[in-house]
Short mmCIF file of C-alpha atoms in Angstrom, two decimals:
data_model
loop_
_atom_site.label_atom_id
_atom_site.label_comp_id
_atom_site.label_asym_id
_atom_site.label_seq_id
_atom_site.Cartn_x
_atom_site.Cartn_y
_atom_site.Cartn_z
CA UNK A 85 0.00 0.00 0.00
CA UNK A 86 1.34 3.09 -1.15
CA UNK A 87 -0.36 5.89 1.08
CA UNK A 88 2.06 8.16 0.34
CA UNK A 89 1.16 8.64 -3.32
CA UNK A 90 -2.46 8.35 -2.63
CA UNK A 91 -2.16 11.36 -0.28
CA UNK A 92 0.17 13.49 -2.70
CA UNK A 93 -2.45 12.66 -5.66
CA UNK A 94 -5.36 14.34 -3.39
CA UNK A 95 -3.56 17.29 -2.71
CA UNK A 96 -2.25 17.39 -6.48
CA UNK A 97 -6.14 16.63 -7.28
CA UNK A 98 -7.41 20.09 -4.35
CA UNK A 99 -4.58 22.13 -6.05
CA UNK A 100 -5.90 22.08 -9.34
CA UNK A 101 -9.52 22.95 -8.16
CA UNK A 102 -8.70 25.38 -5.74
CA UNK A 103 -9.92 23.13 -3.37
CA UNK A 104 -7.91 23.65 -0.11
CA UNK A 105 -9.90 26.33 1.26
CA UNK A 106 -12.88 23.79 1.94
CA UNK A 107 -10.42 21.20 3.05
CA UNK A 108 -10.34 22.72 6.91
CA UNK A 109 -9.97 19.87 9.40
CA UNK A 110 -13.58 20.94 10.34
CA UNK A 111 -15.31 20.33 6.77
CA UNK A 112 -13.23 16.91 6.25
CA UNK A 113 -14.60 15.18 9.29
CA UNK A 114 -18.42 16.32 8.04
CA UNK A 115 -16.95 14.84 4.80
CA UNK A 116 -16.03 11.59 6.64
CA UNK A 117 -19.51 11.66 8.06
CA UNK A 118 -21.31 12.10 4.94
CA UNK A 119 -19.43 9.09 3.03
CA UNK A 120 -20.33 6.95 6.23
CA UNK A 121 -23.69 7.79 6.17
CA UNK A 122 -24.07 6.64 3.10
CA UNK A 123 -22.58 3.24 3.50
CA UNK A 124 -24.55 2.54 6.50
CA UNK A 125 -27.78 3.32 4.15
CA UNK A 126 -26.80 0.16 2.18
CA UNK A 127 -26.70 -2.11 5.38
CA UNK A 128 -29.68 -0.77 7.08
CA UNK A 129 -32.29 -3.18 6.56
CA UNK A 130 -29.56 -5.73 6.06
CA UNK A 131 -29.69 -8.98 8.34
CA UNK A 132 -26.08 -9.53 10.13
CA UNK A 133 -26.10 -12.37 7.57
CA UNK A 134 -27.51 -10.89 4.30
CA UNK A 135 -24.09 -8.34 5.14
CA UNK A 136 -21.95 -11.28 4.81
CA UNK A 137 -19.92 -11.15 1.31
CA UNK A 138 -20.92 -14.61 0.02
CA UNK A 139 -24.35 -12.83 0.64
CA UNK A 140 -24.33 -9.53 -1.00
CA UNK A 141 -25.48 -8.83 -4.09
CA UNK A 142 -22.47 -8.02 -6.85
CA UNK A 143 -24.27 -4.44 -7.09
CA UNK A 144 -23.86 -3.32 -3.22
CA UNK A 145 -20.26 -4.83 -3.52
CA UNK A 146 -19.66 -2.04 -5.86
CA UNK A 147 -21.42 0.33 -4.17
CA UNK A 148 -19.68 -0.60 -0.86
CA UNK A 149 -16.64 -0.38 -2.92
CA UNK A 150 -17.18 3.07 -3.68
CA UNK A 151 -18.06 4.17 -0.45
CA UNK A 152 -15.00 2.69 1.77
CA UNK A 153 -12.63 4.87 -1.23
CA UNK A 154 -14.38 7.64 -0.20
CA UNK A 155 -14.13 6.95 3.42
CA UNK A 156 -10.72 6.39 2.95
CA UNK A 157 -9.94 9.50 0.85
CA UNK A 158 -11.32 11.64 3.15
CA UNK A 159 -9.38 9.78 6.04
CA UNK A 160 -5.68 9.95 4.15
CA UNK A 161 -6.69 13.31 3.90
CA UNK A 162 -7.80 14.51 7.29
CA UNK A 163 -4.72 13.20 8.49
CA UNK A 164 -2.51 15.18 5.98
CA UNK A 165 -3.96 18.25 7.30
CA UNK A 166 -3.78 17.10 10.73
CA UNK A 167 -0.10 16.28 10.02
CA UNK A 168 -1.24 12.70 11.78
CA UNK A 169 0.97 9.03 10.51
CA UNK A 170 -2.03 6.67 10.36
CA UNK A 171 -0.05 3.24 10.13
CA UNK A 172 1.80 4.41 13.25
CA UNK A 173 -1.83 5.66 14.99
CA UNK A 174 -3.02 2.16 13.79
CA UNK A 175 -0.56 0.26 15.38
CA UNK A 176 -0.50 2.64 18.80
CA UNK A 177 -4.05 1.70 18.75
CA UNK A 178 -3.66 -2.02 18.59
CA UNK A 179 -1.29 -1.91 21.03
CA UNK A 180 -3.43 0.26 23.58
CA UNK A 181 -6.41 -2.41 22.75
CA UNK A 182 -4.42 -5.47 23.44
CA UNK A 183 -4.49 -3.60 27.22
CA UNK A 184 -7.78 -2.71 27.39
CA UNK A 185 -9.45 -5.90 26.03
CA UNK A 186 -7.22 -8.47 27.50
CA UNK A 187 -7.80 -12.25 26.33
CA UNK A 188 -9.27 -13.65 29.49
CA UNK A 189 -11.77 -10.69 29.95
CA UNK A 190 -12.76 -10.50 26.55
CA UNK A 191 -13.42 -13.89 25.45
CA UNK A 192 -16.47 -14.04 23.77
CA UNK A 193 -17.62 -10.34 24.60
CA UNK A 194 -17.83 -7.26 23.22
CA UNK A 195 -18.56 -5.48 25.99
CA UNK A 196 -16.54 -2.14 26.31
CA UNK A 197 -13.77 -1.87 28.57
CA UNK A 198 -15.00 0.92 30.71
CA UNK A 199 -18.56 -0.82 30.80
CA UNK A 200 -17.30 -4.06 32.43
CA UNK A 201 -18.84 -3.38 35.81
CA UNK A 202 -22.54 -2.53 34.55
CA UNK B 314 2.82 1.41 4.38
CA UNK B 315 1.88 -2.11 5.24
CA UNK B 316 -1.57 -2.32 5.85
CA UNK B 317 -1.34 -5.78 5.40
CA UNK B 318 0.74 -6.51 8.47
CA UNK B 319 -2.71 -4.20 10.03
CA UNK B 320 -5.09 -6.57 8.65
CA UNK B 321 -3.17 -9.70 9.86
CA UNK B 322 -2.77 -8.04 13.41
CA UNK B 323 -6.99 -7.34 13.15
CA UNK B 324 -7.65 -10.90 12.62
CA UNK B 325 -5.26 -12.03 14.88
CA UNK B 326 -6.74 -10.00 17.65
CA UNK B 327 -10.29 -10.86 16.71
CA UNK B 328 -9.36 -14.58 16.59
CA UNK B 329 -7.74 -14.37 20.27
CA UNK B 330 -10.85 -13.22 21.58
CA UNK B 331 -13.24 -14.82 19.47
CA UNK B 332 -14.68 -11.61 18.27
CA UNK B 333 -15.80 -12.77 14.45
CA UNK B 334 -18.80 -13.59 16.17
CA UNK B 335 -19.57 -9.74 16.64
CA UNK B 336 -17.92 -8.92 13.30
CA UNK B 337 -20.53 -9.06 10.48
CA UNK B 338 -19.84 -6.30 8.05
CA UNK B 339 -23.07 -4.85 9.15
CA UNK B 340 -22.17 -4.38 12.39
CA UNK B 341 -18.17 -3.31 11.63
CA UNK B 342 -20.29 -0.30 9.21
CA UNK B 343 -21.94 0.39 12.84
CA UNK B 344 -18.87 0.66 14.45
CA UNK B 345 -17.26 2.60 12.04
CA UNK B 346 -20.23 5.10 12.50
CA UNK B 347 -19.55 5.25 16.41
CA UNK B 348 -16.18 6.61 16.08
CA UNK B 349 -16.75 8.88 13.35
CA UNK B 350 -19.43 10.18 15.56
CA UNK B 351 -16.42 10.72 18.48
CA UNK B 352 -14.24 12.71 15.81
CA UNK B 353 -17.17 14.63 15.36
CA UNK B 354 -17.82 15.59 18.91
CA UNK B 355 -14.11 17.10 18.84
CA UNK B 356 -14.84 19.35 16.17
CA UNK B 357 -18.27 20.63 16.66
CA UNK B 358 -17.81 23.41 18.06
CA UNK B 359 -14.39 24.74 16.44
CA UNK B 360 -14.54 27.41 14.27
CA UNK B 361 -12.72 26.10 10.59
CA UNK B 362 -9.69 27.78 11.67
CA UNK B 363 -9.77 26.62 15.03
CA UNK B 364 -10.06 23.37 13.14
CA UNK B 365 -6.66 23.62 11.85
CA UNK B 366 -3.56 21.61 13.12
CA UNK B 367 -1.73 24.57 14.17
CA UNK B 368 -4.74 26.15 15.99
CA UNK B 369 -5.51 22.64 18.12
CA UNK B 370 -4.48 21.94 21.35
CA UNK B 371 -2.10 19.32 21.82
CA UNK B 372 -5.06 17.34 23.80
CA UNK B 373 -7.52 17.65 21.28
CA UNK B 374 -4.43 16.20 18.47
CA UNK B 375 -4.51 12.90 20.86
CA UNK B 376 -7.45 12.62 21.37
CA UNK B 377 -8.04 13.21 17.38
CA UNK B 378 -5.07 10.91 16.42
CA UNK B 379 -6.69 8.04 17.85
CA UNK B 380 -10.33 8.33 16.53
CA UNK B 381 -8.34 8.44 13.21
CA UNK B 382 -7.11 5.12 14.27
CA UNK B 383 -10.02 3.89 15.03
CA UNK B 384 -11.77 4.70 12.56
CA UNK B 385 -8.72 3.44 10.28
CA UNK B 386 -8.99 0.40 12.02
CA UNK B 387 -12.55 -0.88 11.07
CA UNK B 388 -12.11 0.86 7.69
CA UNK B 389 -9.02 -2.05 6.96
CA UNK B 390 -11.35 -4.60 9.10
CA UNK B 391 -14.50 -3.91 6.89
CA UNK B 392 -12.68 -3.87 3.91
CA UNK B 393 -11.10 -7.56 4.81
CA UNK B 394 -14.75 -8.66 5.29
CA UNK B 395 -15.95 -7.64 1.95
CA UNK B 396 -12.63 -8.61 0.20
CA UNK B 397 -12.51 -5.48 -0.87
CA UNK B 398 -8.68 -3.90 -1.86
CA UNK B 399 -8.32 -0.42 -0.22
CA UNK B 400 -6.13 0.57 -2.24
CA UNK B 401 -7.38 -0.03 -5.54
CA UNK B 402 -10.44 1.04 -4.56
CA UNK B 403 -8.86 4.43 -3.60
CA UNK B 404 -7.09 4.86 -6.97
CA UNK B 405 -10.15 3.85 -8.87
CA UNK B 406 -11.85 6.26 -7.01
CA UNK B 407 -9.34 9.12 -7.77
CA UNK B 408 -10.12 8.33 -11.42
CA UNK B 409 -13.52 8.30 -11.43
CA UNK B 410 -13.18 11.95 -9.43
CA UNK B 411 -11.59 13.32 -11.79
CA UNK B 412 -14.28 13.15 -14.68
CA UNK B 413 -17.08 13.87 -12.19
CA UNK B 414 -14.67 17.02 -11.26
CA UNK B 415 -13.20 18.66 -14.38
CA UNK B 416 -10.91 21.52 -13.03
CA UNK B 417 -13.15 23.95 -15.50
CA UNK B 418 -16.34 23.16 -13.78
CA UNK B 419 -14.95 22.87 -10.33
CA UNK B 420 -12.09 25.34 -9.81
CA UNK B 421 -13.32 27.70 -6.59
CA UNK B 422 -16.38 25.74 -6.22
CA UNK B 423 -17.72 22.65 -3.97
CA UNK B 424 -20.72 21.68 -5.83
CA UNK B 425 -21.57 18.34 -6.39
CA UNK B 426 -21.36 16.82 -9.63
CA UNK B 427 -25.35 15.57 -9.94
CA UNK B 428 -26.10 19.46 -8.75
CA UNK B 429 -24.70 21.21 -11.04
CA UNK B 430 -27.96 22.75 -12.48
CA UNK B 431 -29.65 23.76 -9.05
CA UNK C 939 -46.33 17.11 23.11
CA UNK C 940 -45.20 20.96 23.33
CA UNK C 941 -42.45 21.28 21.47
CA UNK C 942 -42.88 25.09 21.28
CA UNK C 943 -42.44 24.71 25.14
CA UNK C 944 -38.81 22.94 24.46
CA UNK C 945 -37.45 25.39 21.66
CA UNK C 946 -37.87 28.00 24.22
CA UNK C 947 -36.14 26.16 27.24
CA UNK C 948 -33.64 25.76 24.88
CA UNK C 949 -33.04 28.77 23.44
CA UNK C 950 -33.39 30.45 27.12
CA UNK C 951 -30.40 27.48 27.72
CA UNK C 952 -28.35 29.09 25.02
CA UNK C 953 -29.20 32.77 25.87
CA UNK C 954 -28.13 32.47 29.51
CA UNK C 955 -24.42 30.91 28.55
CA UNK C 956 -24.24 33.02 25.67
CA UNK C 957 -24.04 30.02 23.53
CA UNK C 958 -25.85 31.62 20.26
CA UNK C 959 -22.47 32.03 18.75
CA UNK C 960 -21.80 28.05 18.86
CA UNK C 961 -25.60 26.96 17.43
CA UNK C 962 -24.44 27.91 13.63
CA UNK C 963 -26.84 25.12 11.81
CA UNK C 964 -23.20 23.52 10.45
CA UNK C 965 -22.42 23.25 13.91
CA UNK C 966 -25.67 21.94 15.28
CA UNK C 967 -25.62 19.39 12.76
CA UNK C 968 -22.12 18.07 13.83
CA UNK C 969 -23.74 18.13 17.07
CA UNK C 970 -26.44 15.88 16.05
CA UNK C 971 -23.84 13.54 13.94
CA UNK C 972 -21.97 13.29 17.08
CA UNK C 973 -24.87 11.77 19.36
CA UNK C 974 -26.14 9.71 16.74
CA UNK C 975 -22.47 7.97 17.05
CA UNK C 976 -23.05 7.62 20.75
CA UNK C 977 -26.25 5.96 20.18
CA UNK C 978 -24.92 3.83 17.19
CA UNK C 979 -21.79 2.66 19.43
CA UNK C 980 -24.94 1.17 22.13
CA UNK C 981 -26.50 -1.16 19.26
CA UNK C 982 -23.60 -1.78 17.69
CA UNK C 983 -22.70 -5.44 18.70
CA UNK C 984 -26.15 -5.96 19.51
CA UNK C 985 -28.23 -8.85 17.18
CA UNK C 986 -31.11 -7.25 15.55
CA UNK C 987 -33.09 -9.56 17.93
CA UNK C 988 -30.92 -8.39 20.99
CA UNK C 989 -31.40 -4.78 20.16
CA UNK C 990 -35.64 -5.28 20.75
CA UNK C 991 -37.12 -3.82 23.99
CA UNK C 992 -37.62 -6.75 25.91
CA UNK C 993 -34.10 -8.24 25.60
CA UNK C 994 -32.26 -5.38 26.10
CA UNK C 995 -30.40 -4.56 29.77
CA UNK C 996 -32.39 -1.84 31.90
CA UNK C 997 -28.79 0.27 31.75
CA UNK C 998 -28.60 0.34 27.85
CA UNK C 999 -32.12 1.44 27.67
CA UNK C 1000 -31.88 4.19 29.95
CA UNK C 1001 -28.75 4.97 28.27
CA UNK C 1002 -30.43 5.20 24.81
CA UNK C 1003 -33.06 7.44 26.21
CA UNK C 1004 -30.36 9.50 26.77
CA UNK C 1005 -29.12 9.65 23.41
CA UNK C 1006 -32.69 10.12 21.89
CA UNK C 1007 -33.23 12.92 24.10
CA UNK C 1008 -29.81 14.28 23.21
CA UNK C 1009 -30.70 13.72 19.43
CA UNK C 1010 -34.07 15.19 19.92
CA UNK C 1011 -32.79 18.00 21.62
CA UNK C 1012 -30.55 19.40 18.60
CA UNK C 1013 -32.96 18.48 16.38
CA UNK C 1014 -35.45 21.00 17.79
CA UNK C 1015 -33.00 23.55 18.56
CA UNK C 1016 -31.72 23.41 15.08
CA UNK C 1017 -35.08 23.40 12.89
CA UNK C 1018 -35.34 26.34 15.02
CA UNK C 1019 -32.44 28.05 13.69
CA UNK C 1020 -33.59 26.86 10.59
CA UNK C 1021 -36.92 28.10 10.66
CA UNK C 1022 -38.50 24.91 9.58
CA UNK C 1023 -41.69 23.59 11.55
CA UNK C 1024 -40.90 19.73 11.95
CA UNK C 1025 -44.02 18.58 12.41
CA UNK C 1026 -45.06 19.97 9.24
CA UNK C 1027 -42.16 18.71 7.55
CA UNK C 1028 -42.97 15.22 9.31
CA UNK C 1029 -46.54 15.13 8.00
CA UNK C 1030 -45.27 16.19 4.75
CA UNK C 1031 -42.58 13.93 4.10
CA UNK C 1032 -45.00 10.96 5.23
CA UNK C 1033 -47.12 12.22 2.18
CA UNK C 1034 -44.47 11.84 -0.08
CA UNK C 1035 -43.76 8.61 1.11
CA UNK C 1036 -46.70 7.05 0.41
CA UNK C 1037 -46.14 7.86 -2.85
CA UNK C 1038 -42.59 6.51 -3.54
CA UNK C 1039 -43.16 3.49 -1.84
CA UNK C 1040 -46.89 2.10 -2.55
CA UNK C 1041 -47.78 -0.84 -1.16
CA UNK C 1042 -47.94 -2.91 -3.93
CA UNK C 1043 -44.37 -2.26 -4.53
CA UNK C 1044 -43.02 -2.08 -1.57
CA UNK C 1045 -44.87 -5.08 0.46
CA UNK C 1046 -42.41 -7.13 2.49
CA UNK C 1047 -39.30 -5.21 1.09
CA UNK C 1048 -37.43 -2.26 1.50
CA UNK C 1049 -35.79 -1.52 -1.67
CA UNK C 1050 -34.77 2.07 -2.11
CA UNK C 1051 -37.60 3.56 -4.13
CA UNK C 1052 -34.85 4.44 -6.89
CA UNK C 1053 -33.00 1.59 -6.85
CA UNK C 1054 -35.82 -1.00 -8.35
CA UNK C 1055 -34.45 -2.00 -11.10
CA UNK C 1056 -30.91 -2.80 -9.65
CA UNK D 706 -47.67 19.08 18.23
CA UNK D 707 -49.37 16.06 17.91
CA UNK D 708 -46.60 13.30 17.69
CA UNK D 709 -49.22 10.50 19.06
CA UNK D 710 -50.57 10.92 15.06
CA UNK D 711 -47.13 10.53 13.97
CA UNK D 712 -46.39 7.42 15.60
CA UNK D 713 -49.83 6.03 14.74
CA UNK D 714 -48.98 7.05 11.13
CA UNK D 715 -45.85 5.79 10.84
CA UNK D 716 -47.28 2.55 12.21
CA UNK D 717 -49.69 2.16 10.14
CA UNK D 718 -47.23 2.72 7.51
CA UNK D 719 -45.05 0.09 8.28
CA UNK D 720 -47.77 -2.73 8.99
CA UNK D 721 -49.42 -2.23 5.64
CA UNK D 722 -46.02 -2.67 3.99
CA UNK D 723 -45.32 -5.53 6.44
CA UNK D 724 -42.24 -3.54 7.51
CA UNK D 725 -41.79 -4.15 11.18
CA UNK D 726 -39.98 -6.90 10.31
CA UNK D 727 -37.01 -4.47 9.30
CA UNK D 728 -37.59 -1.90 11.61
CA UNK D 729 -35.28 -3.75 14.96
CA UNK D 730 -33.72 -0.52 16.78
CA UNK D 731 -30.65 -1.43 15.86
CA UNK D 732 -31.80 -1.27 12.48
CA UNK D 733 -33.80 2.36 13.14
CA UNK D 734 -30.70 3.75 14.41
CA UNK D 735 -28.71 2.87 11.57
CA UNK D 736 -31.28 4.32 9.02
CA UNK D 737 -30.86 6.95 11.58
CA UNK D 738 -27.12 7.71 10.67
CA UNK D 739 -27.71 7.40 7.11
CA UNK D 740 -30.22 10.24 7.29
CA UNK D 741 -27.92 12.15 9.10
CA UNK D 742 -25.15 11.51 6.51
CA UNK D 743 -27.57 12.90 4.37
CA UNK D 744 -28.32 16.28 6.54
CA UNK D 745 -24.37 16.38 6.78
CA UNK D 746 -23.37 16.26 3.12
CA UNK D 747 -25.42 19.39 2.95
CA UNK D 748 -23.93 21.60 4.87
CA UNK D 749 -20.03 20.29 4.84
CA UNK D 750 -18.74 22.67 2.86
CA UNK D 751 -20.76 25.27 3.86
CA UNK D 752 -18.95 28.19 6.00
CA UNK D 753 -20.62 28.47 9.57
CA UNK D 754 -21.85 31.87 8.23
CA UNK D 755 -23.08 30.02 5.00
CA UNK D 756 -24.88 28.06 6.87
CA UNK D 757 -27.49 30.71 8.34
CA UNK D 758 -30.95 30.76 7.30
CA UNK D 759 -30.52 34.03 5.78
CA UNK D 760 -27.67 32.73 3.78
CA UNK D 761 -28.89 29.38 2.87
CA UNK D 762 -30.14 29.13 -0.78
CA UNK D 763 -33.72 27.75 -0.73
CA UNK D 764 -33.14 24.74 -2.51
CA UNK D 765 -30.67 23.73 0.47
CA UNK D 766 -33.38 25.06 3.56
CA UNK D 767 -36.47 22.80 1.05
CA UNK D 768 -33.46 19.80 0.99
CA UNK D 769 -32.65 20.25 4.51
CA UNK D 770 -36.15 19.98 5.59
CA UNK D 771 -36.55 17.11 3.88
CA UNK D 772 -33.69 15.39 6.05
CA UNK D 773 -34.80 16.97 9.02
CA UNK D 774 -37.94 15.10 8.52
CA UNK D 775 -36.29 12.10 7.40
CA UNK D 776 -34.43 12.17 11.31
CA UNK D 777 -37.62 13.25 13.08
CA UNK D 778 -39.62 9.87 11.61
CA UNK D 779 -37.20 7.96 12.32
CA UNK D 780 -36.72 9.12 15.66
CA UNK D 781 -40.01 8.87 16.25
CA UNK D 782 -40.21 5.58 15.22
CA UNK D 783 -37.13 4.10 17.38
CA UNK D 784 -38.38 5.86 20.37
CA UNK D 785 -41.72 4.03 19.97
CA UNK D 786 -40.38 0.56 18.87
CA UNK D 787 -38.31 1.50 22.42
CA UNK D 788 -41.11 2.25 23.73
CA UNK D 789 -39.59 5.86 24.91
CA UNK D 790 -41.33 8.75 25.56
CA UNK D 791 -39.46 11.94 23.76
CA UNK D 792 -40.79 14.99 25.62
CA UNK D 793 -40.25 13.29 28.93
CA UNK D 794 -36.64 12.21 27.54
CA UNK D 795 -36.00 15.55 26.20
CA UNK D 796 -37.17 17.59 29.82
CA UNK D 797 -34.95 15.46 31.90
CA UNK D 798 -32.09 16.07 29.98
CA UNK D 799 -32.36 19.25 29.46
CA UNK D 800 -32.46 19.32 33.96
CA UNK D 801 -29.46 17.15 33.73
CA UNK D 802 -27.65 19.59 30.72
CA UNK D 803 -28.41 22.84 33.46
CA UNK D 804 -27.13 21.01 36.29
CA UNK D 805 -23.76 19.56 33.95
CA UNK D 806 -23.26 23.09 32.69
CA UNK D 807 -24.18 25.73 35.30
CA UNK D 808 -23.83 29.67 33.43
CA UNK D 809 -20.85 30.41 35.78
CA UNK D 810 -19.07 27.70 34.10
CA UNK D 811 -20.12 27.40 30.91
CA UNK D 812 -20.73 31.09 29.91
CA UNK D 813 -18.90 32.17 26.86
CA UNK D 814 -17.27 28.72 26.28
CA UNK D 815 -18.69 25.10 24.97
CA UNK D 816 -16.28 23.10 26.90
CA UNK D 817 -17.68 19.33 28.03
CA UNK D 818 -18.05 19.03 31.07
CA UNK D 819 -15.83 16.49 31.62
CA UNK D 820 -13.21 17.79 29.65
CA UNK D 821 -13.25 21.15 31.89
CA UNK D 822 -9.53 20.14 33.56
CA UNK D 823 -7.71 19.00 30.57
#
């Protein structure tokens, strides 16, 4: 995966257009919201099932296809102009959830680590 | 980049736990929706400029850094789900931008490329 | 319900911590993005099945009534600073879809009305 | 407001379509969020100023309304499938919001209230 290019190919691709004074941190997370909302509309009135790949119809493959790029885009993005490594944030993460959800507690649950004593 | 190594890590951590259980692609688009919704909540009230990485506390960075993981988490986990290549899909979508965004009809403008005639 | 009763608690809310100058409608509707995430991140891991009335734990309840109010909330506050009269706008939109989704076409499914003949 | 006729609408809606069986609260609050997307895209690139009523072109406040609906229904509709009451959820929280952010503290700035020490 070359994020690097990706990233330099957006900002090539807002230079042209002018586009960097709508790219404020502020206006790329509503961005990010936007592209989400519209992948959740194609698993709404999915079954937990009917979502599963071998299940999906070929069209909402593409569709989802098209939506995760644009989740992504706007992701590689925000994080340009938040100046913000996501494969090292990834990994920090992992690393922070392999201590929060520890094997033995969360076997077989979901339940979140600050919720364990509800 | 190696969002590869990401995706192996994922599995391996959902495995450990026995998490695939919980992680239908309909309910991974869920989660992906609860942490954009916790970016959100940073921003909300921020002015665009505030918005921008040089106008951000160094808390409100964190605290950004790792929704961006999260989020960029269950982004690579989804996408693993649905077989779907990041990557490619990004690029494709790049291309497919750029038609639906000429620089002569978008230069200094924002407007969608299905509301063009509004 | 008096919902002309709420706007004005609300805007007296505002008033009183001089909040007017963070209730810009692009702000409000981060504001309701953001809760909507809280809410989402409840049901998330949830069966459809789980996530019914009667199976779900007394806490999570009261914790979604929560969210709905909080949802509620900047939904009133900002059709208010929109000017719009939601339950006009409710009545209305249930007019319209009766007509993009008659019965006879849309009787045990829930296919977008413009995506029938995917 | 008479949101008793809503619900019974909305009911009635859904049984003649034989829709309840897609209308789980986790799947409400999902259609939810994609609504919200919806309400989102419209105002993402919009300046906070630009997003004013005064400054709003009227194709964006008649598009807007339509979402705003879109949210209230299905708000409506969780809350009853909950079986929540709104105006009561909506008055206690707004006691809780006065109590969480008294004027002396929360005058002039939109700081959470359990974020005040960071």
């Amino acid at each position: 995966m070359d994020i690097e290019n990706i990233k330099k190919k957006l900002r090539a691709f807002a230079e042209e257009r002018n586009w960097d004074q709508f790219h404020s941190p502020k206006n790329l997370v509503m961005a990010l919201g936007g592209e989400v909302g519209e992948l959740t509309e194609l698993f709404q009135w999915l079954s937990e099932g009917g979502s599963m790949k071998g299940n999906l119809p070929k069209k909402t493959i593409e569709h989802a296809e098209e939506e995760l790029a644009d989740i992504f885009l706007y992701l590689i993005r925000l994080a340009d102009k938040l100046d913000i490594d996501l494969e090292t944030a990834a990994l920090n993460k992992i690393s922070k959830n392999e201590d929060k959800y520890p094997v033995e507690l969360s076997k077989d649950n979901a339940i979140k680590y600050n919720r364990r004593n509800e």
